CSV table of C-alpha atoms in Angstrom, one decimal:
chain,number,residue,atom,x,y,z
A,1,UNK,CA,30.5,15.4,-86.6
A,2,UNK,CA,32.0,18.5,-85.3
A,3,UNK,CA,32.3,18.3,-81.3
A,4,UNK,CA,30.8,21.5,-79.4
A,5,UNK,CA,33.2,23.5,-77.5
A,6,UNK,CA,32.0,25.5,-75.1
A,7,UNK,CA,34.6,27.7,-73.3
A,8,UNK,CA,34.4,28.2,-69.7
A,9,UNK,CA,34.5,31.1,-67.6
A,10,UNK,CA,38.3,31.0,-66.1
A,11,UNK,CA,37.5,31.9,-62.5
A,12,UNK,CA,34.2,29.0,-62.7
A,13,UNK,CA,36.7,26.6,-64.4
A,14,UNK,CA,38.8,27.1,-61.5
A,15,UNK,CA,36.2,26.3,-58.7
A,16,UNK,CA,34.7,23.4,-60.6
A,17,UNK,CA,38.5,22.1,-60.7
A,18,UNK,CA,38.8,23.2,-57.0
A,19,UNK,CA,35.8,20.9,-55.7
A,20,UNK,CA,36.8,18.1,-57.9
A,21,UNK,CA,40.1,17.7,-56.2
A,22,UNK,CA,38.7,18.3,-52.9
A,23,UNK,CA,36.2,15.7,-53.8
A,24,UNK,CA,38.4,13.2,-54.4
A,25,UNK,CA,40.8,13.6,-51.7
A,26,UNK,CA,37.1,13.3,-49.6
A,27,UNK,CA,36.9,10.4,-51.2
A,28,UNK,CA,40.3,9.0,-50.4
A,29,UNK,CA,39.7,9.5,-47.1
A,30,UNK,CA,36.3,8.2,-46.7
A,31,UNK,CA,36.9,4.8,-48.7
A,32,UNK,CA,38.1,1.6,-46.3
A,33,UNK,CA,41.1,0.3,-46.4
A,34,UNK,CA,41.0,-3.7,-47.4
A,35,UNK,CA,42.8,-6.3,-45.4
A,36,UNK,CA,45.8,-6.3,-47.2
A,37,UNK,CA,46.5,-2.5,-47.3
A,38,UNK,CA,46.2,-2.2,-43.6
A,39,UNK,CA,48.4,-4.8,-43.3
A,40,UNK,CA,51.1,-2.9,-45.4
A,41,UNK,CA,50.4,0.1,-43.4
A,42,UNK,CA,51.6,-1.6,-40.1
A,43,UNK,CA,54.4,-3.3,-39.0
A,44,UNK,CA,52.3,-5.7,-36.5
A,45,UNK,CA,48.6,-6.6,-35.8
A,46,UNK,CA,46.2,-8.6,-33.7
A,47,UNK,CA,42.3,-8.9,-33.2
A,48,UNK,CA,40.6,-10.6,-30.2
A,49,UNK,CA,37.0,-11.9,-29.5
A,50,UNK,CA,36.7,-10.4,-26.1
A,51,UNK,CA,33.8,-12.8,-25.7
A,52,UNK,CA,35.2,-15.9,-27.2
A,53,UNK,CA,38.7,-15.0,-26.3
A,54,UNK,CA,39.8,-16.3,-30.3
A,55,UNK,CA,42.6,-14.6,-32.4
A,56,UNK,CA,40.7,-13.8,-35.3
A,57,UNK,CA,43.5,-11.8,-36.8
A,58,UNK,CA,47.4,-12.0,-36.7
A,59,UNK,CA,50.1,-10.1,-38.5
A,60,UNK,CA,53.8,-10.6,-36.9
A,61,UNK,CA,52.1,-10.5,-33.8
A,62,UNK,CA,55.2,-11.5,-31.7
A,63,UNK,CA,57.8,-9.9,-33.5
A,64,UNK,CA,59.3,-7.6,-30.9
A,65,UNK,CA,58.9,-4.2,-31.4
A,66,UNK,CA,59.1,-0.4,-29.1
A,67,UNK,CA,55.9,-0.6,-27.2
A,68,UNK,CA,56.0,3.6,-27.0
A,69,UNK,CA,53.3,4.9,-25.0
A,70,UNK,CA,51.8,1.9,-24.9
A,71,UNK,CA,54.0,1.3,-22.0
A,72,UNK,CA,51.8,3.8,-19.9
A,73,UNK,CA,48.8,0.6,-20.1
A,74,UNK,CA,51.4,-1.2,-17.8
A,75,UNK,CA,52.1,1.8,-15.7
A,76,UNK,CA,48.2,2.5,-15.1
A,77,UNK,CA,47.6,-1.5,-14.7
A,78,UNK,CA,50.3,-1.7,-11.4
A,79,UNK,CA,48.6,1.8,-10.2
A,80,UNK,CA,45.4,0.2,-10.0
A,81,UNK,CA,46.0,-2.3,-7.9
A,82,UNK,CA,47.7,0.1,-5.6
A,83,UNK,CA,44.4,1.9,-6.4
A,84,UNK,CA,42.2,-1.3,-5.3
A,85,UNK,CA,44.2,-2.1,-2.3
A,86,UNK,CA,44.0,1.0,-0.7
A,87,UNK,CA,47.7,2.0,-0.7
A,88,UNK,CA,46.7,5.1,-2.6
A,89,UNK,CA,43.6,7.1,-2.9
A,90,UNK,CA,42.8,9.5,-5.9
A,91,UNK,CA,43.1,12.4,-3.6
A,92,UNK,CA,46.7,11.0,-2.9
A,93,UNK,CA,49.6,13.5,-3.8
A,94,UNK,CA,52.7,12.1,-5.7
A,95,UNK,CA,55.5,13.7,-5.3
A,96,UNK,CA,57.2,15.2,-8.8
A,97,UNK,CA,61.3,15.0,-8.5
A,98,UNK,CA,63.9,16.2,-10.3
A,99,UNK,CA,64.1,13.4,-12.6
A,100,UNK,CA,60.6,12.9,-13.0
A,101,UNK,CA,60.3,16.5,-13.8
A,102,UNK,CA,63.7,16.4,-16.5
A,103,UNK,CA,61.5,13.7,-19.0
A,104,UNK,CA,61.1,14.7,-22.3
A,105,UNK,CA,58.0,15.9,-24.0
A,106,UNK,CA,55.3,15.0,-24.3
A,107,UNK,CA,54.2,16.0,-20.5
A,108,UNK,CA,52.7,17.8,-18.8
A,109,UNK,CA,55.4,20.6,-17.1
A,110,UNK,CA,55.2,19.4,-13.5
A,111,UNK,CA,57.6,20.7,-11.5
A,112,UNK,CA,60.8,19.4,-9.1
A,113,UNK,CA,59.0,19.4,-5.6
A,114,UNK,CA,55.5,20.2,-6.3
A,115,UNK,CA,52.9,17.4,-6.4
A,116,UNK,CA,50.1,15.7,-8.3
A,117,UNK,CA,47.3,13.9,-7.0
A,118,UNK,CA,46.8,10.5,-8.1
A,119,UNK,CA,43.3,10.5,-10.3
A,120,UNK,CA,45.2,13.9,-12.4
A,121,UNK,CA,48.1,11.9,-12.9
A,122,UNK,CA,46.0,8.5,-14.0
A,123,UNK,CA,44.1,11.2,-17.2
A,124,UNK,CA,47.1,12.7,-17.8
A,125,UNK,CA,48.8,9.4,-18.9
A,126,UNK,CA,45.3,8.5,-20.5
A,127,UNK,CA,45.3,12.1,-22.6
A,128,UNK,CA,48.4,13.6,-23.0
A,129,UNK,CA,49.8,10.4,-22.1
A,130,UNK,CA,52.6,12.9,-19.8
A,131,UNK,CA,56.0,11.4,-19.6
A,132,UNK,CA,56.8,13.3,-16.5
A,133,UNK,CA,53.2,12.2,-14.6
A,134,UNK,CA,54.1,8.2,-15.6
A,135,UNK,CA,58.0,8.8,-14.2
A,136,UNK,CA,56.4,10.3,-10.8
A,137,UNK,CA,53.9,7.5,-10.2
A,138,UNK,CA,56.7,5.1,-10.8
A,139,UNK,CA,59.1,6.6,-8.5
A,140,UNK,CA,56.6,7.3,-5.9
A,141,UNK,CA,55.1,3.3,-5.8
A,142,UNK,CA,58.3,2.0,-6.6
A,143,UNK,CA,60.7,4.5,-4.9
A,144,UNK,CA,62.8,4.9,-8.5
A,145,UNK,CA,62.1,4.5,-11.6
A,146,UNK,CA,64.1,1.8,-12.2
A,147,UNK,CA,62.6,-0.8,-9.2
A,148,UNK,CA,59.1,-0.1,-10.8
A,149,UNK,CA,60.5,-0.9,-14.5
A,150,UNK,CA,61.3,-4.3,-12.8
A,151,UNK,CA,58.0,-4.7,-11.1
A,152,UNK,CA,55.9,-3.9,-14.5
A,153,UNK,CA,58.1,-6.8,-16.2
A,154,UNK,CA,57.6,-9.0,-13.8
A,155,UNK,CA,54.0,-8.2,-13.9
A,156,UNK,CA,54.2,-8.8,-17.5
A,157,UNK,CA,55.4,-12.3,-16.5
A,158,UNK,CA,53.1,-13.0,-14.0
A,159,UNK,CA,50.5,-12.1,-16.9
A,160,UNK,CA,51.7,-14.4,-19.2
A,161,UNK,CA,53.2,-11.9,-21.6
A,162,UNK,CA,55.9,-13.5,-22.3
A,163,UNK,CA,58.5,-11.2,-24.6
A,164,UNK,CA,57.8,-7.8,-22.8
A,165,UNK,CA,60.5,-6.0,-20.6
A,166,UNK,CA,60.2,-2.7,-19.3
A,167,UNK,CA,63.0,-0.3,-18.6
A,168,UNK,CA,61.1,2.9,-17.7
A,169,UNK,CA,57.6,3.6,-17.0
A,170,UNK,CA,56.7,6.0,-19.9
A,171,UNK,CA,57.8,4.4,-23.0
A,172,UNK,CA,60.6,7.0,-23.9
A,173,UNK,CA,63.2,5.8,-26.0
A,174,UNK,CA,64.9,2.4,-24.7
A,175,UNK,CA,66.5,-0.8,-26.5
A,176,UNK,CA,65.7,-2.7,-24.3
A,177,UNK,CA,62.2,-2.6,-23.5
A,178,UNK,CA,60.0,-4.1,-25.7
A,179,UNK,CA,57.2,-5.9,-26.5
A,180,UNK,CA,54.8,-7.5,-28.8
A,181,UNK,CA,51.7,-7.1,-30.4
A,182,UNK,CA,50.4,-10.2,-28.9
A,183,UNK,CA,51.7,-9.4,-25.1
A,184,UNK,CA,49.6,-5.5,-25.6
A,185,UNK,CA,46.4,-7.5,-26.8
A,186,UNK,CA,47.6,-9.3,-23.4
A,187,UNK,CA,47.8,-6.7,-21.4
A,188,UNK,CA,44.6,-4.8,-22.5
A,189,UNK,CA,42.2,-7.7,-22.0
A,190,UNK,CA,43.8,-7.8,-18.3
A,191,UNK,CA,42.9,-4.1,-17.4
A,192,UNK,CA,39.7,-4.9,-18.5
A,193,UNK,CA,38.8,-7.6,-16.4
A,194,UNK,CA,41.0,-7.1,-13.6
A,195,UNK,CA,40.0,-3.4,-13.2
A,196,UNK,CA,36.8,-2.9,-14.6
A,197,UNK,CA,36.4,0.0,-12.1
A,198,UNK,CA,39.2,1.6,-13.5
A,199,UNK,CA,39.1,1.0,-16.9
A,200,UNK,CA,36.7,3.7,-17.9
A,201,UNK,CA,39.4,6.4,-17.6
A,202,UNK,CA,40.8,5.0,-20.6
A,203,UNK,CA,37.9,6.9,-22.6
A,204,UNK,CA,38.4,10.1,-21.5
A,205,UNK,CA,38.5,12.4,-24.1
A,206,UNK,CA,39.6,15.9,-22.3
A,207,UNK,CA,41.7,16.4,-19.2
A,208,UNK,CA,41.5,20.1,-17.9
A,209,UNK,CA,44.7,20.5,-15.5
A,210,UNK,CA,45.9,24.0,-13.8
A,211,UNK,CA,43.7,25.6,-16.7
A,212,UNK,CA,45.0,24.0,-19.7
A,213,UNK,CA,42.7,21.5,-21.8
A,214,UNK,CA,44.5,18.6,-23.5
A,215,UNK,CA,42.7,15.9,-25.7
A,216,UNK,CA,43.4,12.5,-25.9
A,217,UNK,CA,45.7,11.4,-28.3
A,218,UNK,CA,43.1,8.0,-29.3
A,219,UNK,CA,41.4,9.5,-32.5
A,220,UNK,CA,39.3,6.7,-32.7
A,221,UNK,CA,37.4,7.9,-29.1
A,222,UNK,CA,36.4,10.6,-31.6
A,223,UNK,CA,35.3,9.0,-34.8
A,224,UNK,CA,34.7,5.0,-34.3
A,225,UNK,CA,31.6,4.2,-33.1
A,226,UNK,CA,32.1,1.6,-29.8
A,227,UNK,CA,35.7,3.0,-29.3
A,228,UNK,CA,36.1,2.8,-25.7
A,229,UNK,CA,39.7,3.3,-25.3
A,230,UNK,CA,42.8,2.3,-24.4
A,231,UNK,CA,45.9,4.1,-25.5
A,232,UNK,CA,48.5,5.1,-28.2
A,233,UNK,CA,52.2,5.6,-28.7
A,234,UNK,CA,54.8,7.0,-30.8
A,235,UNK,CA,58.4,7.5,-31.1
A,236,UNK,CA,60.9,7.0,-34.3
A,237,UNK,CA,61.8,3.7,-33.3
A,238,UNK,CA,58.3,2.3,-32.3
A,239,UNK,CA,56.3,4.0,-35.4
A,240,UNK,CA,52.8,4.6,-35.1
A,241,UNK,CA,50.9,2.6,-32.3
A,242,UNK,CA,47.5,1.8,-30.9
A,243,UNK,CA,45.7,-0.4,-28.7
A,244,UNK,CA,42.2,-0.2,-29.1
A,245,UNK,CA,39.1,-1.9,-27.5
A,246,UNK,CA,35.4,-1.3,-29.2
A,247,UNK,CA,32.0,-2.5,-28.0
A,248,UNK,CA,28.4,-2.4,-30.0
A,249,UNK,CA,26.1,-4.2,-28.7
A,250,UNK,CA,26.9,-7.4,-27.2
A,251,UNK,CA,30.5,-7.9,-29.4
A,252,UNK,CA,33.3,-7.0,-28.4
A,253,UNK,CA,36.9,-6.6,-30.0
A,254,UNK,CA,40.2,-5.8,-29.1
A,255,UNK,CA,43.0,-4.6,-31.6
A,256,UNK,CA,46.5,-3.9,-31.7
A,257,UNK,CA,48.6,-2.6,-34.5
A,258,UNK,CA,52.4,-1.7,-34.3
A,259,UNK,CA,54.7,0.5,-36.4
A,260,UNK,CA,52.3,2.4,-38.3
A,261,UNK,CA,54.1,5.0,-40.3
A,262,UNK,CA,51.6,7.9,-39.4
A,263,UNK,CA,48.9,8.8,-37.3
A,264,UNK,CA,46.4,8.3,-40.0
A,265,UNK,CA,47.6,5.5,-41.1
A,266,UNK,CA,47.8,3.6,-37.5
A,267,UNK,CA,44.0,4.5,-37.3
A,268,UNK,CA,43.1,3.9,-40.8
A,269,UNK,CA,44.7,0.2,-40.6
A,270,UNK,CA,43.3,-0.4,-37.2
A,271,UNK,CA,39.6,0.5,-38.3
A,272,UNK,CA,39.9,-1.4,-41.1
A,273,UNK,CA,40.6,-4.7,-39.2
A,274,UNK,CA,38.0,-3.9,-37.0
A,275,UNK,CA,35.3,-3.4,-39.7
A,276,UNK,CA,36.9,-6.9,-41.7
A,277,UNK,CA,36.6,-8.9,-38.6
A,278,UNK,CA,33.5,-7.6,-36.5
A,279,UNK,CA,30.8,-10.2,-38.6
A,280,UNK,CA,33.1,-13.0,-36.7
A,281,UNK,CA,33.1,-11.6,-33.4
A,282,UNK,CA,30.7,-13.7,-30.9
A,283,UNK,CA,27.9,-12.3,-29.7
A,284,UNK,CA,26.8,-12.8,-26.0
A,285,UNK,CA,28.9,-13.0,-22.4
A,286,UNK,CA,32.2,-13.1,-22.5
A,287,UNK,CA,34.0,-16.5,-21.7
A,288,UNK,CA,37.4,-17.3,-20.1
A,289,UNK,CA,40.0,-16.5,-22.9
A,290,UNK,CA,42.1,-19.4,-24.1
């Protein structure tokens, strides 16, 4: 039987070809990852019952890798309790040195001499996650840099993350400070029930300072439903990272991938562990974490 041929207008034949591809690209974007592919995608992993306080997912999860921005959790965690213990106010201007002002990008472009007040400073590590508002709130609690790198470490310790040491307070590039996916699950679940009054600033999702608007850097505040923070980080050595902390209804998880080995990636891997694990998660009040 002879097979019907039917020839196609170009330009139409174009456009149909056009919507196909975009189509499927749609489609590669919208279909879950499974278990095993976001485990490729990441160098690390961990999921916590915030109610029960079980592991219900591990990968590596104390393999020591470059914390990146993730650092800044630590930062913010040692600021609130200055916060809580009245040795600073929001309205309390830090002062920005030279050094502070010298840190690499990303930040915000404070300068040697001026100041910032304290609440700016706290959304500015939670947004743009500013390298040179995380050096001047470690040099003005901890008079340098360096004394408060010891004091986040030992506050590390004292929080039972055991394999963490901090050199400097923004997560720029460092050998020596480190940490583990296990310690950041750590660390998260501490801010939360430490500092519940604080915590919220960890969903902000603009930060308007001396008329510029910067978004935060956590896609997932944007597109996950029950995302309610905390933070991410990036620099070569680190790859990709994300701590991340989601709440519907009375569950509640917390995540944390490492080395991710893009943005997209990082989030596609850490929703995916979410969505695989959140039928496990206990529902109710949350209970003291083993």
């Amino acid at each position: 039987m002879e097979v019907l041929r039917v020839r196609v207008w170009a330009p139409l034949r174009r456009f149909v070809c056009l919507k196909l591809v975009l189509l499927l690209s749609l489609g590669a974007v919208l279909t879950p990852i499974n278990q095993a592919a976001a485990a490729s995608a990441v160098k690390a992993a961990i999921i916590v019952d915030m109610n029960s306080g079980s592991v219900l997912y591990t990968q590596a999860p104390d393999a020591l890798r470059s914390p990146a921005s993730l650092t800044k959790i630590m930062t913010l965690y040692i600021l609130f309790a200055y916060l809580r213990a009245g040795k600073v106010t929001y309205d309390t201007d830090l002062k920005v040195s030279a050094h502070a002002a010298s840190q690499s990008p990303t930040k915000l472009g404070l300068k040697p001499g001026s100041t910032i007040k304290v609440v700016d400073a706290i959304k500015a590590l939670v947004t743009k996650s500013a390298n040179d508002a995380a050096a001047t709130i470690a040099e003005n609690l901890g008079g340098t840099e360096e004394n408060f790198a010891r004091m986040m470490t030992q506050t590390a310790r004292n929080l039972g993350m055991k394999n963490t040491t901090f050199r400097n307070a923004s997560g720029l590039p460092n050998d020596e400070q480190l940490t583990t996916a296990r310690d950041m699950a750590i660390l998260a679940t501490h801010v939360m029930k430490d500092y519940p009054e604080y915590y919220g600033h960890f969903e902000t999702r603009y930060f308007t300072y001396k008329g510029r608007k910067y978004r935060n850097h956590n896609r997932l505040l944007f597109g996950y439903k029950g995302t309610d923070g905390i933070k991410t980080g990036y620099t070569r050595a680190s790859g990709f990272n994300l701590t991340a902390s989601v709440k519907r209804g009375d569950k509640h998880l917390v995540g944390v991938v490492l080395g991710g080995r893009t943005g997209a990636q990082r989030d596609a891997a850490m929703r995916a562990l979410f969505d695989q694990h959140w039928a496990k998660a206990r529902a109710g009040s949350p209970r003291q974490a083993r």
